[in-house]
Amino acid sequence: MLPSRRRRETSSLETSDNMTSGDSSKTKGGLGAIGRNDKVLMAMCFACTLMAYMDRFGFSIAYTKLAETGGIDSTQKGAILSAFYYGYATTQIPSAWLASKVGGMKMLTGSVLLSSAAAFLTPVDAHNFYGLCAARIAVGIAQGAIFPSIHTEMGKRKEAIGPHYFSTIVSLITSGMYFGSTVAMVILPWIC
C-alpha cells in the first residue's frame, strides 16, 4: 500500500470515529479539549466545594474542642452542630429552582459570599447558644445553594463540554468535598 493511500485511510477512520462519538469539533484528548472558560469554572466550583466542606468539618472540630473546654453539655452541642443542616436541607429545592431562573454562577457567587459572611460573624463564645445556632443556620442556607448552582451551571455547558469529558469534570469538582474534608480533619485538630 502506498504511503499516501495509508494517510487517507487513517484520516477517514479518525473522521468516522469523531462522528460516531458525536464530537467532531474536538480532536485533542483528555481535558485539553475543554475551553479555558470551562476550566476556570471547574476550578472555581472545585474551590467552592473545598471551602464548603472545610467549613463543615472545621466548625465541627473547633466547636467540639471549644465545648469541651467550656463545659457545654452534649444536648446543646448537638443542637448547635445540627443547626447547619436545618438551613441546608430547606434550601436545596428552592436553590435549584432559583438557579435555573437567575443562573448558576450568580447563585454560586451569592452563596459563597453569604456563607463566608455568616462564618465570619459566627460568635466565638461557646455559651452563645442562639447566636451560634443562627450563624450555623445561615451558613447552612448559603451552602444549600452550592450544589444546585454548580449542577445548574454545568448542565448548561454539558453539550459544549461533550459527553466524554463531562463526567470527568463533575468528578473533579465534587472531589473538592473529599479533599476539603481531609484537609480539615488533618490540619484543624493541630490548630485547635
mmCIF file of C-alpha atoms in Angstrom:
data_model
loop_
_atom_site.group_PDB
_atom_site.id
_atom_site.type_symbol
_atom_site.label_atom_id
_atom_site.label_comp_id
_atom_site.label_asym_id
_atom_site.label_seq_id
_atom_site.Cartn_x
_atom_site.Cartn_y
_atom_site.Cartn_z
ATOM 1 C CA MET A 1 0.000 0.000 0.000
ATOM 2 C CA LEU A 2 1.292 3.446 -0.880
ATOM 3 C CA PRO A 3 2.036 5.885 1.969
ATOM 4 C CA SER A 4 -0.395 8.497 0.616
ATOM 5 C CA ARG A 5 -3.242 5.982 0.481
ATOM 6 C CA ARG A 6 -2.472 4.871 4.089
ATOM 7 C CA ARG A 7 -2.711 8.508 5.260
ATOM 8 C CA ARG A 8 -6.086 8.927 3.554
ATOM 9 C CA GLU A 9 -7.454 5.751 5.195
ATOM 10 C CA THR A 10 -6.195 6.823 8.634
ATOM 11 C CA SER A 11 -7.714 10.247 8.121
ATOM 12 C CA SER A 12 -11.089 8.792 7.156
ATOM 13 C CA LEU A 13 -11.020 6.460 10.184
ATOM 14 C CA GLU A 14 -10.344 9.391 12.538
ATOM 15 C CA THR A 15 -13.197 11.326 10.959
ATOM 16 C CA SER A 16 -15.629 8.438 11.308
ATOM 17 C CA ASP A 17 -14.564 7.866 14.938
ATOM 18 C CA ASN A 18 -15.188 11.519 15.759
ATOM 19 C CA MET A 19 -18.542 11.487 14.005
ATOM 20 C CA THR A 20 -19.736 8.368 15.803
ATOM 21 C CA SER A 21 -18.787 9.833 19.174
ATOM 22 C CA GLY A 22 -20.904 12.899 18.434
ATOM 23 C CA ASP A 23 -17.956 15.220 18.888
ATOM 24 C CA SER A 24 -16.431 16.149 15.533
ATOM 25 C CA SER A 25 -15.076 19.518 16.704
ATOM 26 C CA LYS A 26 -12.639 18.209 19.318
ATOM 27 C CA THR A 27 -9.531 16.400 18.222
ATOM 28 C CA LYS A 28 -7.388 16.703 21.357
ATOM 29 C CA GLY A 29 -7.822 14.060 24.005
ATOM 30 C CA GLY A 30 -8.379 14.480 27.739
ATOM 31 C CA LEU A 31 -9.074 17.770 29.440
ATOM 32 C CA GLY A 32 -7.072 19.622 26.771
ATOM 33 C CA ALA A 33 -10.207 19.661 24.626
ATOM 34 C CA ILE A 34 -12.071 21.781 27.181
ATOM 35 C CA GLY A 35 -12.138 25.538 26.716
ATOM 36 C CA ARG A 36 -10.380 27.986 29.034
ATOM 37 C CA ASN A 37 -13.646 29.354 30.472
ATOM 38 C CA ASP A 38 -14.824 25.865 31.340
ATOM 39 C CA LYS A 39 -11.517 25.140 33.081
ATOM 40 C CA VAL A 40 -11.826 28.355 35.103
ATOM 41 C CA LEU A 41 -15.411 27.440 36.011
ATOM 42 C CA MET A 42 -14.282 23.946 37.006
ATOM 43 C CA ALA A 43 -11.535 25.364 39.249
ATOM 44 C CA MET A 44 -13.968 27.813 40.859
ATOM 45 C CA CYS A 45 -16.530 25.081 41.517
ATOM 46 C CA PHE A 46 -13.819 22.839 42.974
ATOM 47 C CA ALA A 47 -12.758 25.709 45.269
ATOM 48 C CA CYS A 48 -16.382 26.223 46.374
ATOM 49 C CA THR A 49 -16.877 22.577 47.303
ATOM 50 C CA LEU A 50 -13.492 22.520 49.032
ATOM 51 C CA MET A 51 -14.364 25.632 51.068
ATOM 52 C CA ALA A 52 -17.804 24.316 51.977
ATOM 53 C CA TYR A 53 -16.528 21.022 53.321
ATOM 54 C CA MET A 54 -13.594 22.598 55.133
ATOM 55 C CA ASP A 55 -16.142 24.819 56.881
ATOM 56 C CA ARG A 56 -18.468 21.925 57.737
ATOM 57 C CA PHE A 57 -15.779 19.738 59.205
ATOM 58 C CA GLY A 58 -13.761 22.645 60.550
ATOM 59 C CA PHE A 59 -16.614 24.054 62.610
ATOM 60 C CA SER A 60 -17.464 20.619 63.998
ATOM 61 C CA ILE A 61 -13.867 20.040 65.068
ATOM 62 C CA ALA A 62 -13.387 23.531 66.501
ATOM 63 C CA TYR A 63 -16.725 23.695 68.318
ATOM 64 C CA THR A 64 -16.321 20.227 69.811
ATOM 65 C CA LYS A 65 -12.993 21.281 71.349
ATOM 66 C CA LEU A 66 -14.470 24.636 72.443
ATOM 67 C CA ALA A 67 -17.496 22.933 74.010
ATOM 68 C CA GLU A 68 -15.298 20.507 75.936
ATOM 69 C CA THR A 69 -13.227 23.309 77.447
ATOM 70 C CA GLY A 70 -16.293 25.477 78.081
ATOM 71 C CA GLY A 71 -18.324 22.796 79.825
ATOM 72 C CA ILE A 72 -21.144 22.741 77.265
ATOM 73 C CA ASP A 73 -23.483 19.763 77.670
ATOM 74 C CA SER A 74 -23.951 17.311 74.807
ATOM 75 C CA THR A 75 -27.572 18.367 74.132
ATOM 76 C CA GLN A 76 -26.604 21.976 73.492
ATOM 77 C CA LYS A 77 -23.547 20.914 71.484
ATOM 78 C CA GLY A 78 -25.689 18.598 69.342
ATOM 79 C CA ALA A 79 -28.262 21.327 68.704
ATOM 80 C CA ILE A 80 -25.598 23.776 67.574
ATOM 81 C CA LEU A 81 -23.832 21.247 65.362
ATOM 82 C CA SER A 82 -27.096 20.148 63.727
ATOM 83 C CA ALA A 83 -28.372 23.713 63.160
ATOM 84 C CA PHE A 84 -26.379 23.845 59.918
ATOM 85 C CA TYR A 85 -28.414 21.017 58.422
ATOM 86 C CA TYR A 86 -31.765 22.693 59.097
ATOM 87 C CA GLY A 87 -30.715 25.558 56.856
ATOM 88 C CA TYR A 88 -29.021 23.277 54.359
ATOM 89 C CA ALA A 89 -31.959 20.908 53.911
ATOM 90 C CA THR A 90 -34.548 23.655 53.486
ATOM 91 C CA THR A 91 -32.696 25.404 50.650
ATOM 92 C CA GLN A 92 -31.862 22.533 48.283
ATOM 93 C CA ILE A 93 -35.005 22.581 46.124
ATOM 94 C CA PRO A 94 -35.649 26.357 46.239
ATOM 95 C CA SER A 95 -31.994 26.969 45.325
ATOM 96 C CA ALA A 96 -32.206 24.682 42.309
ATOM 97 C CA TRP A 97 -35.324 26.481 41.101
ATOM 98 C CA LEU A 98 -33.782 29.908 41.676
ATOM 99 C CA ALA A 99 -30.505 28.900 39.988
ATOM 100 C CA SER A 100 -32.466 27.866 36.893
ATOM 101 C CA LYS A 101 -34.116 31.294 36.842
ATOM 102 C CA VAL A 102 -31.217 33.667 37.655
ATOM 103 C CA GLY A 103 -28.250 31.491 36.654
ATOM 104 C CA GLY A 104 -25.967 29.127 38.469
ATOM 105 C CA MET A 105 -22.974 31.468 38.600
ATOM 106 C CA LYS A 106 -24.945 34.283 40.243
ATOM 107 C CA MET A 107 -26.365 31.864 42.794
ATOM 108 C CA LEU A 108 -22.968 30.305 43.436
ATOM 109 C CA THR A 109 -21.350 33.705 43.948
ATOM 110 C CA GLY A 110 -24.103 34.800 46.330
ATOM 111 C CA SER A 111 -23.905 31.501 48.188
ATOM 112 C CA VAL A 112 -20.167 31.745 48.760
ATOM 113 C CA LEU A 113 -20.392 35.389 49.855
ATOM 114 C CA LEU A 114 -23.259 34.703 52.278
ATOM 115 C CA SER A 115 -21.580 31.588 53.639
ATOM 116 C CA SER A 116 -18.318 33.459 54.193
ATOM 117 C CA ALA A 117 -20.085 36.372 55.887
ATOM 118 C CA ALA A 118 -22.068 34.066 58.170
ATOM 119 C CA ALA A 119 -18.949 32.080 59.070
ATOM 120 C CA PHE A 120 -17.056 35.307 59.780
ATOM 121 C CA LEU A 121 -19.889 36.560 62.028
ATOM 122 C CA THR A 122 -20.135 33.301 63.989
ATOM 123 C CA PRO A 123 -19.804 34.094 67.707
ATOM 124 C CA VAL A 124 -16.647 32.815 69.384
ATOM 125 C CA ASP A 125 -18.346 32.384 72.771
ATOM 126 C CA ALA A 126 -19.276 28.725 73.203
ATOM 127 C CA HIS A 127 -22.128 29.724 75.544
ATOM 128 C CA ASN A 128 -23.876 31.975 72.976
ATOM 129 C CA PHE A 129 -26.394 29.288 72.028
ATOM 130 C CA TYR A 130 -28.811 31.381 69.955
ATOM 131 C CA GLY A 131 -26.063 33.297 68.168
ATOM 132 C CA LEU A 132 -24.246 30.095 67.222
ATOM 133 C CA CYS A 133 -27.462 28.417 66.063
ATOM 134 C CA ALA A 134 -28.426 31.438 63.948
ATOM 135 C CA ALA A 135 -24.967 31.629 62.383
ATOM 136 C CA ARG A 136 -24.901 27.918 61.571
ATOM 137 C CA ILE A 137 -28.414 28.026 60.087
ATOM 138 C CA ALA A 138 -27.302 30.974 57.913
ATOM 139 C CA VAL A 139 -24.220 29.050 56.768
ATOM 140 C CA GLY A 140 -26.457 26.049 56.004
ATOM 141 C CA ILE A 141 -28.861 28.193 53.984
ATOM 142 C CA ALA A 142 -25.982 29.642 51.995
ATOM 143 C CA GLN A 143 -24.243 26.331 51.404
ATOM 144 C CA GLY A 144 -27.522 24.676 50.473
ATOM 145 C CA ALA A 145 -27.328 26.600 47.195
ATOM 146 C CA ILE A 146 -23.808 25.473 46.243
ATOM 147 C CA PHE A 147 -24.540 22.104 44.643
ATOM 148 C CA PRO A 148 -27.791 23.095 42.907
ATOM 149 C CA SER A 149 -25.948 26.109 41.464
ATOM 150 C CA ILE A 150 -22.993 24.033 40.302
ATOM 151 C CA HIS A 151 -25.209 21.397 38.695
ATOM 152 C CA THR A 152 -27.373 24.027 37.000
ATOM 153 C CA GLU A 153 -24.319 25.751 35.549
ATOM 154 C CA MET A 154 -22.626 22.534 34.483
ATOM 155 C CA GLY A 155 -25.875 21.317 32.934
ATOM 156 C CA LYS A 156 -25.877 24.369 30.674
ATOM 157 C CA ARG A 157 -22.374 23.511 29.489
ATOM 158 C CA LYS A 158 -22.849 19.768 29.045
ATOM 159 C CA GLU A 159 -23.202 19.901 25.267
ATOM 160 C CA ALA A 160 -20.300 22.321 24.812
ATOM 161 C CA ILE A 161 -18.021 20.224 27.006
ATOM 162 C CA GLY A 162 -19.072 16.971 25.422
ATOM 163 C CA PRO A 163 -20.184 13.707 26.993
ATOM 164 C CA HIS A 164 -16.645 12.266 27.109
ATOM 165 C CA TYR A 165 -15.363 14.932 29.479
ATOM 166 C CA PHE A 166 -18.487 15.947 31.362
ATOM 167 C CA SER A 167 -18.362 13.114 33.898
ATOM 168 C CA THR A 168 -14.650 13.751 34.445
ATOM 169 C CA ILE A 169 -15.270 17.419 35.155
ATOM 170 C CA VAL A 170 -18.142 16.713 37.545
ATOM 171 C CA SER A 171 -15.963 14.145 39.333
ATOM 172 C CA LEU A 172 -13.119 16.644 39.680
ATOM 173 C CA ILE A 173 -15.481 19.307 41.016
ATOM 174 C CA THR A 174 -17.064 17.027 43.594
ATOM 175 C CA SER A 175 -13.651 15.758 44.679
ATOM 176 C CA GLY A 176 -13.353 19.125 46.422
ATOM 177 C CA MET A 177 -15.710 17.704 49.063
ATOM 178 C CA TYR A 178 -13.353 14.887 49.929
ATOM 179 C CA PHE A 179 -10.230 16.997 49.694
ATOM 180 C CA GLY A 180 -11.794 19.683 51.921
ATOM 181 C CA SER A 181 -12.881 17.105 54.470
ATOM 182 C CA THR A 182 -9.429 15.545 54.525
ATOM 183 C CA VAL A 183 -7.633 18.866 54.876
ATOM 184 C CA ALA A 184 -9.941 19.915 57.714
ATOM 185 C CA MET A 185 -9.542 16.628 59.589
ATOM 186 C CA VAL A 186 -5.763 16.560 59.224
ATOM 187 C CA ILE A 187 -4.890 20.218 59.876
ATOM 188 C CA LEU A 188 -7.552 21.605 62.217
ATOM 189 C CA PRO A 189 -7.014 19.302 65.213
ATOM 190 C CA TRP A 190 -3.450 20.637 65.404
ATOM 191 C CA ILE A 191 -4.677 24.242 65.313
ATOM 192 C CA CYS A 192 -7.486 23.856 67.864
#
